[in-house]
C-alpha positions as MATLAB code, in Angstrom:
seq = 'MTNAIDTAEADRALKTKHRAMWAQGDYPSVAADLIPGLGEILVEACGVRPGDRVLDVAAGTGNAAIPAALAGADVVAADLTPELLETGRRLAGERGARLRWQEADAEALPFDAAAFDTVLSCVGVMFAPHHRTAADELLRVCRPGGTLGVLSWTPDGFIGRMLARMKPYAPPPPPGAQPPPLWGDPEHVRTLLGDRVTDVTAERRTVVVDRFATPEAFRDYFKQRYGPTISVYESIAGDPERIASLDADLAELAGRHDQGTGAGNLVLEWEYLLFTARRAD';
ca = [
      82.559    1.455   90.640;
      80.295    3.860   88.753;
      79.032    5.403   91.985;
      82.595    5.933   93.201;
      83.553    7.610   89.924;
      80.443    9.806   90.023;
      81.198   10.812   93.616;
      84.794   11.683   92.790;
      83.737   13.764   89.793;
      81.113   15.582   91.859;
      83.706   16.341   94.533;
      86.143   17.718   91.959;
      83.407   19.923   90.536;
      82.509   21.168   94.012;
      86.126   22.032   94.822;
      86.477   23.836   91.486;
      83.399   25.872   92.398;
      84.791   26.695   95.843;
      88.147   27.700   94.364;
      86.424   30.084   91.966;
      84.150   31.459   94.683;
      87.047   32.545   96.895;
      88.999   33.921   93.944;
      86.258   36.375   92.991;
      85.658   39.653   94.715;
      88.405   40.787   97.061;
      88.711   38.507  100.083;
      92.196   39.868  100.903;
      90.646   43.263  101.639;
      87.898   41.651  103.740;
      90.504   39.929  105.903;
      92.679   43.018  106.148;
      89.880   45.535  106.712;
      87.637   43.618  109.089;
      89.462   40.829  110.932;
      93.204   41.600  110.820;
      93.815   40.544  114.422;
      92.104   37.158  114.481;
      95.096   35.256  113.137;
      97.367   36.606  115.871;
      94.780   35.624  118.497;
      94.764   32.051  117.192;
      98.555   31.843  116.996;
      98.848   33.070  120.589;
      96.166   30.630  121.800;
      98.065   27.754  120.175;
     101.294   28.760  121.917;
     103.324   28.853  118.715;
     107.045   29.065  119.472;
     110.232   29.560  117.453;
     111.124   26.413  115.557;
     107.654   24.858  115.707;
     106.447   23.182  112.520;
     103.117   24.892  111.799;
     100.494   24.223  109.147;
      97.804   26.816  108.450;
      94.924   25.028  106.695;
      92.664   27.057  104.386;
      95.112   29.858  105.077;
      93.736   32.393  102.608;
      96.187   35.269  102.506;
      97.964   34.212  105.693;
      95.976   35.901  108.448;
      97.348   33.288  110.868;
     100.287   31.912  108.881;
     102.153   35.217  108.706;
     101.959   35.921  112.478;
     103.107   32.339  113.118;
     106.097   32.860  110.850;
     106.904   36.166  112.532;
     106.863   34.294  115.855;
     109.746   32.198  114.530;
     107.868   29.079  113.453;
     108.558   27.011  110.348;
     105.238   27.588  108.568;
     103.371   26.144  105.613;
     100.288   28.066  104.461;
      97.950   25.803  102.483;
      94.844   26.894  100.602;
      92.620   25.678   97.785;
      92.708   29.043   95.959;
      96.031   30.001   94.330;
      94.984   33.642   93.902;
      94.801   34.026   97.683;
      98.189   32.398   98.139;
      99.724   34.819   95.655;
      98.419   37.777   97.637;
      99.673   36.114  100.826;
     103.186   35.849   99.399;
     103.189   39.562   98.721;
     101.855   40.441  102.174;
     104.406   38.177  103.842;
     107.191   39.847  101.903;
     106.003   43.275  102.994;
     106.128   42.173  106.646;
     109.415   40.320  106.378;
     107.867   36.909  107.067;
     109.389   33.789  105.516;
     107.135   30.770  104.999;
     106.041   28.264  102.365;
     102.814   28.623  100.386;
     101.160   25.544   98.882;
      97.932   24.918   97.030;
      96.058   22.169   98.898;
      92.595   20.810   99.614;
      91.749   20.795  103.338;
      90.021   17.441  102.824;
      93.066   15.811  101.179;
      96.174   17.481  102.580;
      99.381   16.614  100.682;
     101.486   16.182  103.829;
     102.799   13.203  105.764;
     101.131   11.982  108.921;
     102.337   13.698  112.114;
     104.353   16.217  110.073;
     103.474   19.300  112.160;
     103.665   20.404  115.795;
     100.717   22.768  115.370;
      97.858   22.630  112.877;
      95.554   25.642  112.843;
      92.890   27.345  110.755;
      91.409   30.838  111.070;
      87.861   31.052  109.610;
      89.104   28.744  106.888;
      88.598   25.003  107.320;
      85.032   25.711  108.408;
      84.185   26.248  104.722;
      85.379   22.777  103.676;
      82.100   21.012  102.857;
      82.745   17.634  104.513;
      83.489   18.346  108.140;
      84.458   14.844  109.259;
      86.896   14.449  106.387;
      88.487   17.829  107.100;
      88.745   17.115  110.841;
      90.366   13.746  110.119;
      92.954   15.477  107.951;
      93.744   18.112  110.585;
      94.448   15.368  113.099;
      96.336   13.130  110.682;
      99.015   15.707  109.920;
      99.377   16.818  113.565;
     101.919   14.875  115.632;
     100.780   13.090  118.806;
     100.919   15.661  121.592;
     100.776   18.470  119.063;
      98.338   21.370  119.092;
      95.188   21.803  117.041;
      93.612   25.269  116.888;
      90.531   26.345  114.945;
      88.826   29.746  114.964;
      85.340   29.709  113.395;
      82.246   31.893  113.129;
      79.441   30.622  115.371;
      75.963   29.662  114.119;
      74.275   32.275  116.317;
      76.839   35.011  115.723;
      76.531   37.717  113.103;
      78.351   35.951  110.255;
      76.557   32.694  111.002;
      73.242   34.514  110.770;
      74.336   36.267  107.575;
      75.156   32.932  105.942;
      71.778   31.598  107.085;
      70.031   34.630  105.556;
      71.721   33.958  102.224;
      70.975   30.220  102.191;
      67.391   30.413  100.822;
      68.673   32.372   97.823;
      71.496   29.948   97.004;
      71.323   26.691   95.041;
      70.838   23.613   97.250;
      74.111   22.325   98.702;
      75.433   19.028   97.327;
      74.675   15.844   99.275;
      76.846   15.464  102.355;
      77.905   19.116  102.569;
      77.493   20.684  106.009;
      76.932   24.345  106.959;
      80.217   26.149  107.701;
      79.123   27.705  111.037;
      78.740   24.255  112.614;
      82.500   24.531  113.218;
      81.559   27.328  115.618;
      79.482   24.923  117.738;
      81.809   23.387  120.363;
      79.738   20.227  120.627;
      79.965   19.686  116.883;
      83.741   20.075  116.951;
      84.061   17.750  119.945;
      81.988   15.173  118.071;
      84.235   15.470  115.018;
      87.404   15.000  117.051;
      86.138   12.637  119.753;
      88.688   10.960  122.016;
      91.478   11.697  119.552;
      92.180   14.967  121.393;
      92.778   16.037  124.988;
      93.118   19.346  126.879;
      90.211   20.888  124.998;
      89.387   24.565  125.393;
      86.418   26.186  123.653;
      85.826   29.890  124.188;
      83.297   32.182  122.542;
      84.659   35.638  121.790;
      83.685   38.593  119.624;
      85.453   40.934  117.254;
      84.075   44.457  116.845;
      83.595   45.704  113.277;
      82.818   49.418  113.001;
      83.985   50.495  109.551;
      80.515   50.728  107.920;
      78.475   53.920  108.016;
      75.106   52.318  107.260;
      73.522   48.864  106.903;
      73.448   49.440  103.150;
      77.184   50.203  103.123;
      77.832   46.884  104.884;
      75.662   45.029  102.377;
      77.271   46.635   99.344;
      80.777   45.948  100.661;
      79.996   42.237  100.941;
      78.243   42.184   97.547;
      81.419   43.488   95.954;
      84.146   41.696   97.935;
      83.036   38.517   99.749;
      83.049   35.418   97.560;
      80.110   33.562   99.176;
      77.895   36.656   98.937;
      78.915   37.335   95.355;
      78.120   33.730   94.417;
      74.635   33.924   95.904;
      73.860   37.120   94.019;
      75.135   35.530   90.818;
      72.750   32.613   91.332;
      69.746   34.990   91.347;
      71.069   37.456   88.763;
      68.046   36.994   86.499;
      65.459   37.642   89.211;
      65.198   41.332   90.209;
      62.633   40.609   92.916;
      64.861   38.112   94.671;
      67.827   40.464   94.372;
      65.806   43.222   96.011;
      64.668   40.814   98.718;
      68.222   39.720   99.526;
      69.353   43.354   99.487;
      66.696   44.150  102.083;
      67.480   41.060  104.171;
      71.184   41.805  104.465;
      70.655   45.481  105.276;
      68.003   44.582  107.867;
      70.352   42.069  109.488;
      73.112   44.645  109.832;
      70.743   47.285  111.176;
      69.222   44.918  113.732;
      72.636   43.920  115.081;
      73.971   47.467  115.348;
      75.397   47.956  118.846;
      76.077   51.657  118.326;
      74.228   54.709  119.561;
      72.630   55.483  116.221;
      75.046   58.307  115.423;
      77.944   57.603  113.088;
      79.091   54.144  112.042;
      77.464   50.800  112.650;
      79.023   48.853  115.499;
      78.766   45.118  114.875;
      79.984   42.345  117.167;
      80.900   39.168  115.301;
      81.017   36.094  117.529;
      83.540   33.332  116.938;
      84.619   30.126  118.666;
      88.274   29.763  119.632;
      88.876   26.018  119.924;
      92.205   24.462  120.908;
      93.185   20.915  121.838;
      96.085   18.488  121.866;
      96.202   15.419  119.717;
      96.112   12.374  121.968;
      99.232   10.221  122.074;
];
């Protein structure tokens, strides 16, 4: 009994930490500035139609939920961080989208089994620490024959490599937590879902990001706005040498992946996995 209580308390503490991490900085601007089209790509890949019951898990500010609502679906956007949901409500209002926003943990979704025709997540559920638990929840709330769609950064893509660069500077992850970019490995996702899905498609694609003038500008943008990066810097705040080392690592990573000609802005290609399937009957 004591072990179960300790585990539950540790999980609550971890979720509190995650909630705070995504609330700091300015993730809404990251989503809007750098990846505004990814949600629409996922919604289109899932074949969302008017009247469909759609759940966007780890929805953030609605990068996928809002396009789904504009396509005529009956949408619920669920996220662990209420600050992101509040921004999403405002953005939805500006675009004339009507949907429901609900605070929810991707690993313990407060919805009935088989409640949705489509369950999707755009670079969201990948950050839930316990992948099997999150995958089980995605399938549980999706009706038999319904669609599951997940868009995730790949381990070998730019964001996957950035997260790997930051890992040595961060505190050790709690027991059982898995690296987010594993959701970008199709074999990992197939293992999580197993024979509970059919009609699987897994396609690697890239999004081009060219808003940064220099590698240092990229680094500083993420230091100021992206919750995971901010958290890592906070963990080494008392160590100037490690801060300088991480500064150099992130700038070097951006410079090495520049696909441009060397004149003007950086041109970065961020690889992601677009995974869709149907829940087996």
